[in-house]
Coordinates of C-alpha atoms in Angstrom, one line a residue:
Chain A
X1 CA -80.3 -226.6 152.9
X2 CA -81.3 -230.3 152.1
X3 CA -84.3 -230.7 153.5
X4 CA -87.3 -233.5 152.6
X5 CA -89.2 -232.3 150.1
X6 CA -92.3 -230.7 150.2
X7 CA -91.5 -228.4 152.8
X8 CA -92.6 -224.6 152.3
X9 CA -91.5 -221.5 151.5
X10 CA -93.0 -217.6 152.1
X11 CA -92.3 -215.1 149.7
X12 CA -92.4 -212.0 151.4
X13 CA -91.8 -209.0 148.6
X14 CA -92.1 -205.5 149.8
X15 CA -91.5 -201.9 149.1
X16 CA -90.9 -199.3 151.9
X17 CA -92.1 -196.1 152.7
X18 CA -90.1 -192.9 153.5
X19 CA -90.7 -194.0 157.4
X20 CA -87.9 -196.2 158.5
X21 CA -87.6 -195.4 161.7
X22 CA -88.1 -198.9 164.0
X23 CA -87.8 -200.7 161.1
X24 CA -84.4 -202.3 161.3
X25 CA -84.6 -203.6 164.7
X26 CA -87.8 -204.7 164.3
X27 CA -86.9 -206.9 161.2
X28 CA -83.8 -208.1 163.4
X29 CA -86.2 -209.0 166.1
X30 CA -88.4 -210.7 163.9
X31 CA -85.8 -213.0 162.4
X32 CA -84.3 -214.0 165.9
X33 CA -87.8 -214.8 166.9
X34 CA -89.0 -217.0 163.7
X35 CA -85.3 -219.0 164.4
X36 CA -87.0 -219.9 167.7
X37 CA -90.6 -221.1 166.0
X38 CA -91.1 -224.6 165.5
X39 CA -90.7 -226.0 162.3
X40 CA -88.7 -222.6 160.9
X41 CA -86.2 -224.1 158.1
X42 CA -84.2 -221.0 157.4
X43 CA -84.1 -217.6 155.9
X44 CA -83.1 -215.5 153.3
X45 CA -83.2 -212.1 152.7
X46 CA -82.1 -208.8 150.1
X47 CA -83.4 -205.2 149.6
X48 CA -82.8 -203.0 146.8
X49 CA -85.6 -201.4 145.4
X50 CA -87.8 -204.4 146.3
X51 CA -87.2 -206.2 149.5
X52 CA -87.3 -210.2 149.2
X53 CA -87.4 -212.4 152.4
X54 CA -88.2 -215.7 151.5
X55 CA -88.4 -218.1 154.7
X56 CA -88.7 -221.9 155.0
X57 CA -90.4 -224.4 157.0
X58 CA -91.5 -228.0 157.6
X59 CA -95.4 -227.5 157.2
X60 CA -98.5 -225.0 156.4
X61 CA -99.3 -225.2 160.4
X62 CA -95.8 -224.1 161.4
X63 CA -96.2 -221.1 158.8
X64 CA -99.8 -220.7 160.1
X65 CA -98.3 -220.4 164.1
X66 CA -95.8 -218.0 163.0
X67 CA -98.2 -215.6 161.1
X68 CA -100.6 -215.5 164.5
X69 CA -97.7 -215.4 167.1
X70 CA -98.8 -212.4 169.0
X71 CA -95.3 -210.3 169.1
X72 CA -95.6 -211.4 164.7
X73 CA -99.0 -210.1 164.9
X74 CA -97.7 -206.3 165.9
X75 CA -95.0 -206.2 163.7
X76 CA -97.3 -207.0 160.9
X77 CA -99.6 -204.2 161.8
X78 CA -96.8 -201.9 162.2
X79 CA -95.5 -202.6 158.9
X80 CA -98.8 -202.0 157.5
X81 CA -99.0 -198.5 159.5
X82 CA -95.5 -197.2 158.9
X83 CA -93.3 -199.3 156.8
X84 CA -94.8 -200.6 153.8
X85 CA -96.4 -198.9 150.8
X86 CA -97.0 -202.8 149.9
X87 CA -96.3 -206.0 150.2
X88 CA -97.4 -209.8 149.0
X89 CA -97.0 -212.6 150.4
X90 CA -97.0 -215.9 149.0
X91 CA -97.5 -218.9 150.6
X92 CA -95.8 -222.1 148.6
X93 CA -94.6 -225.7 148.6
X94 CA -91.1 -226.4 147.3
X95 CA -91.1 -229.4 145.1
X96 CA -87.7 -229.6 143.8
X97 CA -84.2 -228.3 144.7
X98 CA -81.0 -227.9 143.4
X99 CA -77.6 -227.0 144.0
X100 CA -74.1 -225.2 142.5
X101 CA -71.6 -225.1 145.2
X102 CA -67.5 -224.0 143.6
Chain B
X1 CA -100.0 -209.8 140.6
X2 CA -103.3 -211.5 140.8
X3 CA -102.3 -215.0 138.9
X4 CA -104.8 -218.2 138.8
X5 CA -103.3 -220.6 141.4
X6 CA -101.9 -222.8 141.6
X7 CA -98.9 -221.5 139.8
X8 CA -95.2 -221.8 140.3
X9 CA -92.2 -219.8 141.7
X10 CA -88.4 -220.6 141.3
X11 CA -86.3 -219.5 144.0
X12 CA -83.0 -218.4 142.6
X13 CA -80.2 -217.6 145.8
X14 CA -76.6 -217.0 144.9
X15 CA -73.6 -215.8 146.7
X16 CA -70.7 -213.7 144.0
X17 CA -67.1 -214.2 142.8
X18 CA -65.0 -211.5 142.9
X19 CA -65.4 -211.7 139.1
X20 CA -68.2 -209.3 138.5
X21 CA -67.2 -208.7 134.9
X22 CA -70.0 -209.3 132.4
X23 CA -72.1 -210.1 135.0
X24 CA -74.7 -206.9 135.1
X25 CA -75.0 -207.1 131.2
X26 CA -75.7 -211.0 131.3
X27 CA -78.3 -210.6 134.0
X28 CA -80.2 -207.6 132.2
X29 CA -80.0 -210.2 128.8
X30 CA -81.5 -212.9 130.7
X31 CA -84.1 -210.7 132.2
X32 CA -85.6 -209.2 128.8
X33 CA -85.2 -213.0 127.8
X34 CA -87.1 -214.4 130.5
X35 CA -89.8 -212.0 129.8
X36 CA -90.5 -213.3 126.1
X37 CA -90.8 -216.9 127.3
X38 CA -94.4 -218.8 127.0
X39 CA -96.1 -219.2 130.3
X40 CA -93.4 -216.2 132.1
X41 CA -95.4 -214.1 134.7
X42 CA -92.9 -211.9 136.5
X43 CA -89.6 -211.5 138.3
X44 CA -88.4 -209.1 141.6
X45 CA -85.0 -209.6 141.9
X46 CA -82.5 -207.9 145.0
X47 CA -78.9 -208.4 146.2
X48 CA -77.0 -207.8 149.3
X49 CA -74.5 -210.6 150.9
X50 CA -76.7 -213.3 149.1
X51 CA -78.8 -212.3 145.6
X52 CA -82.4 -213.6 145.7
X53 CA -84.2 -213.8 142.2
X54 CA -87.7 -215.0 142.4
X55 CA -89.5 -215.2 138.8
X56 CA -92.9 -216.7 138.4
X57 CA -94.5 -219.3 136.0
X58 CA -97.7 -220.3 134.3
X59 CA -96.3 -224.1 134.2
X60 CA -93.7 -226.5 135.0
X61 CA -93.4 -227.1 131.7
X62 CA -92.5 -223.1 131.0
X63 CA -89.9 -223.6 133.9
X64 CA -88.4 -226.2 131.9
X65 CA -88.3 -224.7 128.8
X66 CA -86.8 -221.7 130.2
X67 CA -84.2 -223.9 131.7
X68 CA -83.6 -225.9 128.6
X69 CA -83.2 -222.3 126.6
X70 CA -79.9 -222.0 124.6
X71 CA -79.1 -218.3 125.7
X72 CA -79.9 -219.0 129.0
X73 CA -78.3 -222.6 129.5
X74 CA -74.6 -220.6 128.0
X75 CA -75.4 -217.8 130.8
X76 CA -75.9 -220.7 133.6
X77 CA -72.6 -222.2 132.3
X78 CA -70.5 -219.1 132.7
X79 CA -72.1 -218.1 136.0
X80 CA -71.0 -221.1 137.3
X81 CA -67.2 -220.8 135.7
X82 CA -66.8 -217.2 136.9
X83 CA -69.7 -215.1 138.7
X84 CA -71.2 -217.6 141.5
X85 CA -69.4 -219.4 144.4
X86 CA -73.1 -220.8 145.0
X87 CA -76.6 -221.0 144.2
X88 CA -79.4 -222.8 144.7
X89 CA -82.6 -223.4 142.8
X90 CA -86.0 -224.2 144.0
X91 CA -88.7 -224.9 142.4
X92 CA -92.5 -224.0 144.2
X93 CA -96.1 -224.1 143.6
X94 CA -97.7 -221.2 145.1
X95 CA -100.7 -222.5 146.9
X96 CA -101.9 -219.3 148.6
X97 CA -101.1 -215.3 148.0
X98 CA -102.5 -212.3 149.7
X99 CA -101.4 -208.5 149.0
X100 CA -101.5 -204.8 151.2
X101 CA -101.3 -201.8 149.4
X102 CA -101.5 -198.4 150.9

């Protein structure tokens, strides 16, 4: 990604409970949605014993629309029902970047 | 973790070689490494198709320093001869942070 600096990044960090069930398509749906949201940069994600997503976007407000969009909004409350034991969010602006590419 | 903000996050995403070897080893080194450094406040690391490896800084000037570190700038060197096809660095200031626990 080269994008103009500041933009913003979330770092998502969870860890699951035993309940998975819904989870997956859930997260899927999620991701396809926040591709549609204005301002959404891109997305990364990895789960081993900690999850990681970290997503990227142009400004606070486009983070702030996606945190209340109504369909985010029930996820989010599922996830705190069923699916996480915890999670942390962190909400930052990306100063500098860098790149290896073989 | 409940850290004074504003304080700073590097983004660390990487896509593998085929050349694994020494790589498990090197990583573990640089994580026990990591954690002795001035001004280091933690690290969740998780790999699937793309590794994400978020640490988290007092400073800048600790991010640097870690950077600049002998140990650490021979690992960079031979992950970029033999373990990585790609990566990409960001450096962040987390601005905001909020937690669920269960």
């Amino acid at each position: 990604m080269n994008n103009h600096k500041p933009y913003y990044a979330v770092i998502f960090t969870s860890t699951q409970t035993e309940t998975i069930e819904g989870y997956a398509e859930m997260a899927q749906h999620m991701e396809t949605l926040a591709k549609k949201q204005e301002g959404f940069l891109g997305i990364d994600s990895a789960r081993n014993d900690v999850g990681i997503t970290v997503s990227y976007w142009k400004t606070l407000d486009a983070i702030k629309a996606w945190k209340a969009n109504s369909e985010h909004l029930l996820a989010q409350q599922k996830g705190r029902e069923h699916w996480y034991n915890w999670y942390n969010v962190r909400i930052c602006k990306v100063e500098r970047e860098y790149e290896f590419e073989k």
